[in-house]
Amino acid sequence: MIRTARISAIALAVSVGWALPVQAQSSESAAIQQELAAMRAQIDKLENRVNSLEGRVQQEKTRADAAEARAAAAASAPAAAASSAPAQAKAEKPAPEITFDGAPKIATADGWSFKPRGRLQVDAAGVNAPSGIAPATSDSLGFGTEFRRAYMGFDGTMPGGFAYRLEADFANSSVDLTDLYLSYKANRDITLTVGQHKPFWGLEEMTSDLFTSFMERAAFNSAFGFERRVGVSAVYLDKRFLVQGGVFTDNAADLNSDKNNSYSFDGRVIFMPTIGDGQLHVGGSIHVRDFNDQSTTTRYRARPFVHTADVRLVDTGNITATGENSMGLELAYVNGRLHGTAESHWIKARRPDLKDPLFNGGYVELGYLLTDDKTAYRGGAYDRIRPKNPVSAGGIGAIQLNARYDWLDLNDAGIIGGNQQIAGASVLWIPMDYVRLIFNYGHLWIEDSPVAAGTDRNYQADALGVRAQLDF
């Protein structure tokens, strides 16, 4: 509208200028020209101002359009974010983590994990006994080799504090279930377990055979029938105390046989304070088992220091019993390279209308690491020794020397099963975490043996063995 007014004014001025009489132009020419010049100047000034106002209007319009676009984008952003959230969350879910602990372990952030596990133990050993022992028995005492254990399985965890394990022994062309259980960690200190696992018998029995100081555990462990059984148990563990207890039936291999009728109550209590730089271990265990069958027989016997020997030089034979009660005591001290252990166990067979025999076994052991390594102890049992300088890093691994006195007495209440004493020594070479070589020697004194050397039931023997071991 301002531009239109300006044009009209100019036209009016021109018309007026042309309408003046020619004769008036001569007298008023100079004045009119001045007025026209002044009007043109005012019009030019007005035009410049109009142009400036038009520029400002355009700027304000641009700003208003930009503000409207930002408002529209802000209004649509929550809906767009909501629609893309599931896809973004799915894309950001962490991938499973794979670590190595002897074998690959797969784990997720939400608590799932899976790891294959296994062990291979190859033994070569022999027993040198008096020549007077019957040939059939003597043959089983000579040199022999065997796959002592060939375990394969897996274990892992599940969200909510659950864990699982399945493992079987494939040694010597047979398959025997070892561990099969599900556990639940109720809180930081309490764990519940159901399935086939170890009842709670003594320090050496609860120590994995991967970490024992000799090729075989002390004689009473096998003589008194320590084995995995199906049951339900609970464990309380903190820094100073370990309390274990459970109810068990039979080994999984006997569940479908006529032997599947026993039950037992087993418990173990350990006090493990730190004393100076060392770890003290003091404890005991109890075992009460009912065979639940009046016609049941039981038998207590042990091999002579190595497993390749089929014969048992101490053996009660089958004795009638309705159940058994046992008790064990444990004492150990671990300090750096040094460890000392002592255990003793008593078992009584309950025999109706007869005197109950009480048998006893135990051992005393002292061990020392020659290399700058530490004896490992954790949670009421010995654990894996990890060399500071493994062969894989150019070192020599860990070397440990051990000495032991082992006894087993199976004579009582008219039962003559014999008495066995062993003085043993072993050398362990652990080149790396998961490989171990064991060399052990034992000298045996046998009394009242059911296996006579000619007519002599009191004699001596020697046992020598070596084991190569790998686990993961």
Coordinates of C-alpha atoms in Angstrom, one line a residue:
M1 CA 0.0 0.0 0.0
I2 CA 2.9 2.4 0.7
R3 CA 4.4 1.6 -2.7
T4 CA 1.1 2.4 -4.4
A5 CA 0.8 5.8 -2.6
R6 CA 4.3 6.6 -3.7
I7 CA 3.6 6.0 -7.3
S8 CA 0.4 8.0 -7.2
A9 CA 2.2 10.9 -5.7
I10 CA 4.8 10.9 -8.4
A11 CA 2.1 10.7 -11.1
L12 CA 0.3 13.6 -9.5
A13 CA 3.4 15.7 -9.4
V14 CA 4.1 15.0 -13.0
S15 CA 0.6 15.8 -14.1
V16 CA 0.6 19.0 -12.1
G17 CA 3.9 20.0 -13.6
W18 CA 2.6 19.5 -17.2
A19 CA -0.6 21.3 -16.5
L20 CA 1.0 24.6 -15.6
P21 CA 0.7 27.1 -18.2
V22 CA 3.8 27.7 -20.2
Q23 CA 3.8 31.3 -19.3
A24 CA 3.8 30.5 -15.6
Q25 CA 6.8 28.2 -16.0
S26 CA 9.0 31.1 -16.8
S27 CA 8.3 33.0 -13.6
E28 CA 7.9 30.1 -11.2
S29 CA 10.2 27.6 -12.9
A30 CA 12.9 27.7 -10.3
A31 CA 10.6 27.4 -7.4
I32 CA 8.7 24.4 -8.8
Q33 CA 11.9 22.6 -9.7
Q34 CA 13.1 23.0 -6.1
E35 CA 9.8 21.7 -4.8
L36 CA 10.0 18.7 -7.1
A37 CA 13.5 18.0 -6.1
A38 CA 12.5 18.0 -2.5
M39 CA 9.6 15.7 -3.2
R40 CA 11.8 13.3 -5.0
A41 CA 14.2 13.2 -2.1
Q42 CA 11.3 12.5 0.4
I43 CA 10.0 9.8 -1.9
D44 CA 13.5 8.2 -2.1
K45 CA 13.8 8.3 1.6
L46 CA 10.4 6.7 2.0
E47 CA 11.3 4.0 -0.5
N48 CA 14.4 3.1 1.4
R49 CA 12.4 2.8 4.6
V50 CA 9.8 0.6 3.0
N51 CA 12.6 -1.7 1.7
S52 CA 14.0 -1.9 5.2
L53 CA 10.6 -2.8 6.7
E54 CA 10.0 -5.4 4.1
G55 CA 13.4 -7.0 5.0
R56 CA 12.5 -7.1 8.6
V57 CA 9.1 -8.7 7.9
Q58 CA 10.8 -11.4 5.8
Q59 CA 13.3 -12.2 8.6
E60 CA 10.5 -12.4 11.2
K61 CA 8.5 -14.8 8.9
T62 CA 11.6 -17.0 8.5
R63 CA 12.1 -17.2 12.2
A64 CA 8.4 -18.0 12.7
D65 CA 8.6 -20.9 10.2
A66 CA 11.8 -22.3 11.9
A67 CA 10.1 -22.1 15.3
E68 CA 7.1 -23.9 14.0
A69 CA 9.2 -26.7 12.4
R70 CA 11.1 -27.2 15.7
A71 CA 7.9 -27.4 17.7
A72 CA 6.5 -30.0 15.3
A73 CA 9.8 -32.0 15.5
A74 CA 9.7 -31.9 19.3
A75 CA 6.1 -33.1 19.4
S76 CA 6.9 -36.1 17.2
A77 CA 10.1 -37.1 19.0
P78 CA 8.6 -39.0 22.0
A79 CA 6.6 -41.2 19.7
A80 CA 9.5 -41.9 17.5
A81 CA 11.8 -42.7 20.5
A82 CA 9.1 -45.0 21.9
S83 CA 8.8 -46.9 18.6
S84 CA 12.5 -47.3 18.3
A85 CA 13.2 -48.3 21.9
P86 CA 12.7 -52.1 21.6
A87 CA 14.9 -52.3 18.6
Q88 CA 17.5 -50.2 20.2
A89 CA 17.4 -52.3 23.4
K90 CA 17.7 -55.4 21.4
A91 CA 20.6 -54.0 19.5
E92 CA 22.4 -53.0 22.7
K93 CA 22.0 -56.4 24.5
P94 CA 25.6 -57.5 25.3
A95 CA 27.0 -60.5 23.4
P96 CA 28.0 -63.6 25.4
E97 CA 31.5 -63.4 26.9
I98 CA 33.9 -66.2 26.2
T99 CA 36.8 -66.7 28.7
F100 CA 39.3 -69.6 29.2
D101 CA 39.7 -71.6 32.4
G102 CA 41.2 -74.9 31.2
A103 CA 38.4 -74.9 28.6
P104 CA 36.2 -72.2 27.0
K105 CA 33.6 -70.8 29.3
I106 CA 30.6 -69.0 27.8
A107 CA 28.8 -66.5 30.0
T108 CA 26.1 -63.8 29.7
A109 CA 25.5 -60.7 31.8
D110 CA 22.2 -62.0 33.0
G111 CA 23.7 -65.1 34.8
W112 CA 23.8 -67.9 32.2
S113 CA 27.1 -69.8 31.8
F114 CA 28.3 -73.1 30.3
K115 CA 31.7 -74.8 30.5
P116 CA 32.8 -78.3 29.4
R117 CA 34.8 -80.1 32.0
G118 CA 36.8 -83.3 32.1
R119 CA 39.9 -85.1 33.5
L120 CA 42.2 -87.8 32.3
Q121 CA 44.4 -89.8 34.7
V122 CA 46.7 -92.5 33.3
D123 CA 48.4 -94.7 35.9
A124 CA 51.2 -97.2 35.8
A125 CA 51.9 -99.0 39.0
G126 CA 52.8 -102.3 40.7
V127 CA 53.1 -104.1 44.1
N128 CA 56.0 -106.2 45.0
A129 CA 54.7 -108.8 47.5
P130 CA 56.1 -112.0 49.0
S131 CA 56.4 -114.8 46.4
G132 CA 54.4 -117.2 48.6
I133 CA 51.1 -115.4 47.8
A134 CA 48.8 -117.6 45.6
P135 CA 49.5 -117.2 41.9
A136 CA 46.1 -115.9 41.0
T137 CA 46.4 -113.2 43.7
S138 CA 50.1 -112.5 42.9
D139 CA 49.2 -111.9 39.2
S140 CA 46.9 -109.1 40.2
L141 CA 49.6 -107.5 42.4
G142 CA 52.2 -107.1 39.7
F143 CA 52.8 -104.3 37.3
G144 CA 49.7 -102.8 35.6
T145 CA 48.4 -99.8 33.7
E146 CA 45.0 -98.3 33.6
F147 CA 42.9 -95.2 32.9
R148 CA 42.2 -94.4 36.5
R149 CA 39.7 -91.7 35.6
A150 CA 38.4 -90.4 32.3
Y151 CA 35.7 -87.8 33.2
M152 CA 33.6 -85.8 30.7
G153 CA 30.8 -83.5 31.4
F154 CA 29.8 -79.8 31.8
D155 CA 28.7 -77.4 34.4
G156 CA 27.4 -73.8 34.6
T157 CA 25.1 -71.3 36.2
M158 CA 21.6 -70.0 35.6
P159 CA 19.9 -66.7 36.6
G160 CA 18.6 -66.5 40.1
G161 CA 21.5 -68.2 41.9
F162 CA 21.1 -71.7 40.3
A163 CA 24.0 -73.9 39.2
Y164 CA 24.3 -77.3 37.6
R165 CA 26.7 -80.1 36.8
L166 CA 26.7 -83.3 34.9
E167 CA 29.8 -85.5 34.7
A168 CA 30.5 -89.2 34.0
D169 CA 33.5 -91.5 34.1
F170 CA 34.3 -93.3 30.9
A171 CA 37.4 -95.1 32.1
N172 CA 38.0 -98.8 31.4
S173 CA 35.2 -99.3 28.9
S174 CA 32.4 -98.5 31.3
V175 CA 30.3 -95.5 32.0
D176 CA 29.7 -94.5 35.7
L177 CA 27.8 -91.4 36.6
T178 CA 29.9 -89.2 39.0
D179 CA 28.2 -85.8 39.5
L180 CA 24.6 -85.0 38.5
Y181 CA 23.1 -82.2 40.6
L182 CA 21.3 -78.8 40.7
S183 CA 22.3 -76.3 43.4
Y184 CA 20.7 -73.0 44.5
K185 CA 22.6 -70.3 46.3
A186 CA 20.0 -69.0 48.7
N187 CA 22.2 -66.1 49.9
R188 CA 25.9 -65.2 50.2
D189 CA 26.5 -68.0 52.8
I190 CA 24.0 -70.8 52.1
T191 CA 23.9 -73.2 49.2
L192 CA 21.3 -76.0 48.7
T193 CA 22.0 -79.0 46.4
V194 CA 19.9 -81.9 45.1
G195 CA 21.2 -84.8 43.1
Q196 CA 24.2 -87.1 43.1
H197 CA 27.1 -85.5 44.9
K198 CA 29.5 -86.3 47.8
P199 CA 28.3 -86.7 51.3
F200 CA 30.5 -84.9 53.8
W201 CA 33.3 -87.2 54.9
G202 CA 36.6 -85.7 55.9
L203 CA 39.2 -83.3 54.4
E204 CA 40.8 -85.6 51.9
E205 CA 37.6 -87.1 50.7
M206 CA 36.1 -83.6 50.1
T207 CA 39.4 -82.6 48.3
S208 CA 39.1 -83.3 44.6
D209 CA 41.3 -86.2 43.3
L210 CA 42.8 -83.6 41.0
F211 CA 44.5 -82.0 44.0
T212 CA 45.5 -84.8 46.4
S213 CA 49.1 -85.3 47.4
F214 CA 49.3 -89.0 46.4
M215 CA 47.8 -91.1 43.6
E216 CA 45.2 -92.5 46.0
R217 CA 43.6 -91.2 49.1
A218 CA 44.3 -92.7 52.5
A219 CA 43.2 -96.4 52.8
F220 CA 40.2 -95.7 55.1
N221 CA 38.4 -93.6 52.4
S222 CA 37.9 -96.5 50.2
A223 CA 37.7 -99.1 52.9
F224 CA 34.7 -97.4 54.6
G225 CA 32.8 -97.0 51.4
F226 CA 33.1 -93.2 50.8
E227 CA 31.4 -92.5 47.5
R228 CA 29.0 -90.1 45.8
R229 CA 25.3 -90.7 46.6
V230 CA 21.9 -89.2 45.6
G231 CA 20.6 -86.8 48.2
V232 CA 19.6 -83.4 49.4
S233 CA 22.1 -81.2 51.3
A234 CA 22.7 -77.7 52.6
V235 CA 26.0 -75.9 53.1
Y236 CA 26.8 -72.8 55.2
L237 CA 30.2 -71.2 54.5
D238 CA 31.7 -67.9 55.7
K239 CA 35.3 -66.9 56.3
R240 CA 35.8 -68.9 59.5
F241 CA 33.1 -71.6 59.6
L242 CA 31.8 -74.4 57.3
V243 CA 28.7 -76.4 58.2
Q244 CA 27.5 -79.1 55.8
G245 CA 24.6 -81.5 56.2
G246 CA 22.4 -83.7 54.1
V247 CA 20.2 -86.8 53.7
F248 CA 21.4 -89.4 51.2
T249 CA 20.3 -92.7 49.7
D250 CA 22.5 -94.8 47.5
N251 CA 24.9 -94.2 44.6
A252 CA 23.1 -93.6 41.3
A253 CA 24.4 -96.9 39.9
D254 CA 22.5 -98.8 42.6
L255 CA 19.1 -97.0 42.3
N256 CA 17.6 -99.6 40.1
S257 CA 18.9 -102.6 42.0
D258 CA 17.9 -104.4 45.1
K259 CA 20.5 -102.3 47.0
N260 CA 18.4 -99.2 46.6
N261 CA 17.0 -99.3 50.1
S262 CA 19.4 -97.5 52.4
Y263 CA 19.5 -93.9 53.7
S264 CA 21.9 -91.9 55.7
F265 CA 22.4 -88.6 57.6
D266 CA 25.7 -87.0 57.1
G267 CA 27.2 -83.8 58.5
R268 CA 30.5 -82.0 58.9
V269 CA 31.6 -78.9 60.8
I270 CA 34.9 -77.0 60.2
F271 CA 36.5 -74.1 62.0
M272 CA 39.1 -72.4 59.8
P273 CA 40.6 -69.3 61.4
T274 CA 43.7 -67.5 60.1
I275 CA 46.6 -67.8 62.4
G276 CA 49.5 -65.5 61.6
D277 CA 50.3 -66.0 57.9
G278 CA 48.8 -69.5 57.9
Q279 CA 45.4 -71.2 57.7
L280 CA 44.2 -73.6 60.5
H281 CA 41.7 -76.3 59.8
V282 CA 39.9 -78.1 62.6
G283 CA 36.8 -80.2 62.2
G284 CA 34.8 -83.4 62.4
S285 CA 32.1 -85.3 60.6
I286 CA 29.4 -87.9 61.4
H287 CA 27.7 -90.5 59.3
V288 CA 24.6 -92.6 60.4
R289 CA 23.4 -95.0 57.8
D290 CA 20.5 -97.5 57.9
F291 CA 20.6 -100.3 55.4
N292 CA 16.8 -100.8 55.9
D293 CA 17.1 -104.5 55.2
Q294 CA 17.7 -107.2 57.9
S295 CA 19.5 -109.5 55.4
T296 CA 22.0 -106.8 54.2
T297 CA 25.7 -107.5 54.4
T298 CA 28.6 -105.0 54.3
R299 CA 32.3 -105.2 53.6
Y300 CA 35.3 -103.1 54.5
R301 CA 38.6 -103.5 52.5
A302 CA 41.3 -101.6 50.8
R303 CA 43.9 -101.9 48.0
P304 CA 47.6 -101.8 48.8
F305 CA 48.4 -98.1 48.1
V306 CA 47.8 -98.1 44.3
H307 CA 44.6 -98.8 42.3
T308 CA 46.1 -101.1 39.7
A309 CA 46.2 -103.9 42.2
D310 CA 42.9 -105.9 42.2
V311 CA 43.7 -107.8 45.4
R312 CA 43.0 -106.4 48.9
L313 CA 45.5 -107.5 51.5
V314 CA 43.1 -106.3 54.3
D315 CA 39.5 -107.4 54.0
T316 CA 36.7 -108.1 56.5
G317 CA 34.7 -110.2 54.0
N318 CA 31.0 -109.9 54.0
I319 CA 29.5 -109.4 57.5
T320 CA 25.8 -109.1 58.4
A321 CA 24.8 -105.7 59.5
T322 CA 21.7 -103.5 59.6
G323 CA 23.5 -100.2 59.4
E324 CA 26.7 -98.3 60.4
N325 CA 27.7 -95.3 62.4
S326 CA 31.0 -93.4 61.8
M327 CA 32.8 -90.4 63.0
G328 CA 35.9 -88.5 61.7
L329 CA 38.3 -85.9 63.0
E330 CA 40.4 -83.5 60.9
L331 CA 43.3 -81.2 61.6
A332 CA 45.4 -79.3 59.1
Y333 CA 47.6 -76.2 58.8
V334 CA 48.7 -74.4 55.6
N335 CA 51.3 -71.7 55.5
G336 CA 52.8 -70.8 52.1
R337 CA 54.9 -73.7 50.8
L338 CA 54.2 -75.9 53.9
H339 CA 51.1 -78.0 54.7
G340 CA 50.4 -80.6 57.4
T341 CA 47.4 -82.8 57.6
A342 CA 46.1 -85.4 60.1
E343 CA 42.8 -87.3 59.9
S344 CA 41.3 -90.3 61.7
H345 CA 38.0 -92.1 61.1
W346 CA 36.1 -94.7 63.0
I347 CA 33.2 -96.8 61.7
K348 CA 31.0 -99.2 63.6
A349 CA 28.9 -101.9 61.9
R350 CA 25.6 -102.4 63.7
R351 CA 25.0 -106.2 64.0
P352 CA 21.8 -107.5 65.7
D353 CA 22.4 -109.9 68.5
L354 CA 26.2 -109.6 68.0
K355 CA 28.9 -107.4 69.3
D356 CA 29.4 -104.4 67.0
P357 CA 32.9 -104.2 65.5
L358 CA 34.6 -100.8 65.5
F359 CA 37.2 -100.2 62.8
N360 CA 39.7 -97.3 62.5
G361 CA 41.9 -95.7 59.9
G362 CA 43.8 -92.5 59.4
Y363 CA 46.9 -90.8 58.2
V364 CA 49.4 -88.1 59.0
E365 CA 51.0 -86.1 56.2
L366 CA 53.6 -83.4 55.7
G367 CA 54.3 -81.6 52.4
Y368 CA 56.5 -78.8 51.2
L369 CA 56.8 -77.0 47.8
L370 CA 60.4 -76.7 46.6
T371 CA 59.5 -73.9 44.2
D372 CA 58.3 -70.4 45.2
D373 CA 54.6 -71.4 45.1
K374 CA 51.8 -71.7 47.7
T375 CA 49.7 -74.7 48.8
A376 CA 46.1 -73.9 47.9
Y377 CA 43.3 -74.2 50.4
R378 CA 39.7 -73.0 50.0
G379 CA 36.3 -73.7 51.6
G380 CA 37.4 -76.6 53.8
A381 CA 39.5 -78.5 51.2
Y382 CA 42.8 -78.4 49.4
D383 CA 42.6 -76.6 46.0
R384 CA 44.6 -76.2 42.8
I385 CA 48.2 -75.2 43.0
R386 CA 49.0 -72.7 40.3
P387 CA 52.7 -72.4 39.5
K388 CA 54.1 -68.8 39.5
N389 CA 56.6 -69.8 36.7
P390 CA 54.8 -72.4 34.5
V391 CA 56.6 -74.2 31.7
S392 CA 54.5 -72.3 29.2
A393 CA 56.2 -69.1 30.4
G394 CA 59.7 -70.5 30.4
G395 CA 59.7 -71.7 34.1
I396 CA 59.9 -75.1 35.6
G397 CA 56.4 -75.2 37.2
A398 CA 55.8 -76.2 40.8
I399 CA 57.5 -79.1 42.6
Q400 CA 56.1 -80.6 45.8
L401 CA 57.5 -83.3 48.2
N402 CA 55.1 -85.2 50.5
A403 CA 55.6 -87.8 53.2
R404 CA 52.8 -89.8 54.8
Y405 CA 52.1 -92.5 57.4
D406 CA 48.8 -94.3 56.7
W407 CA 47.1 -97.0 58.8
L408 CA 43.9 -99.1 58.7
D409 CA 42.8 -101.6 61.3
L410 CA 40.0 -104.0 60.4
N411 CA 40.3 -106.3 63.5
D412 CA 37.6 -106.1 66.2
A413 CA 34.8 -108.0 67.8
G414 CA 35.8 -111.4 66.3
I415 CA 36.2 -109.9 62.8
I416 CA 39.8 -110.4 61.5
G417 CA 40.2 -108.2 58.4
G418 CA 43.8 -107.4 59.0
N419 CA 45.9 -104.4 59.8
Q420 CA 47.7 -102.4 57.2
Q421 CA 50.4 -99.7 57.7
I422 CA 52.1 -97.7 55.0
A423 CA 55.0 -95.3 55.0
G424 CA 54.7 -93.3 51.7
A425 CA 56.5 -90.6 49.8
S426 CA 55.5 -88.7 46.7
V427 CA 56.9 -86.1 44.3
L428 CA 54.5 -83.9 42.4
W429 CA 55.5 -81.9 39.3
I430 CA 53.0 -79.4 38.2
P431 CA 54.3 -77.8 34.9
M432 CA 51.2 -75.7 34.5
D433 CA 47.8 -75.2 36.0
Y434 CA 46.0 -78.1 34.4
V435 CA 48.8 -80.7 34.1
R436 CA 50.3 -82.8 36.9
L437 CA 52.7 -85.7 37.2
I438 CA 52.8 -87.8 40.4
F439 CA 55.5 -90.3 41.5
N440 CA 54.8 -92.2 44.7
Y441 CA 56.3 -95.0 46.7
G442 CA 54.9 -96.9 49.7
H443 CA 56.3 -99.5 52.0
L444 CA 53.5 -101.7 53.6
W445 CA 53.4 -103.7 56.8
I446 CA 50.6 -106.3 56.7
E447 CA 49.3 -108.2 59.8
D448 CA 46.6 -110.8 60.0
S449 CA 46.0 -110.6 56.3
P450 CA 43.2 -112.8 54.9
V451 CA 45.6 -113.3 51.9
A452 CA 48.4 -115.4 53.2
A453 CA 51.9 -115.6 51.8
G454 CA 52.2 -119.3 52.0
T455 CA 51.3 -119.8 55.7
D456 CA 52.4 -116.4 56.8
R457 CA 49.7 -113.7 57.3
N458 CA 52.2 -111.1 58.5
Y459 CA 54.5 -109.8 55.8
Q460 CA 55.7 -106.7 54.0
A461 CA 55.3 -105.3 50.5
D462 CA 56.3 -102.4 48.3
A463 CA 54.2 -100.3 45.9
L464 CA 55.4 -97.9 43.3
G465 CA 53.3 -95.8 40.9
V466 CA 53.3 -92.9 38.5
R467 CA 50.4 -90.9 37.1
A468 CA 50.0 -88.4 34.3
Q469 CA 47.0 -86.1 34.7
L470 CA 45.2 -83.5 32.6
D471 CA 42.1 -81.7 33.4
F472 CA 40.0 -78.8 32.1

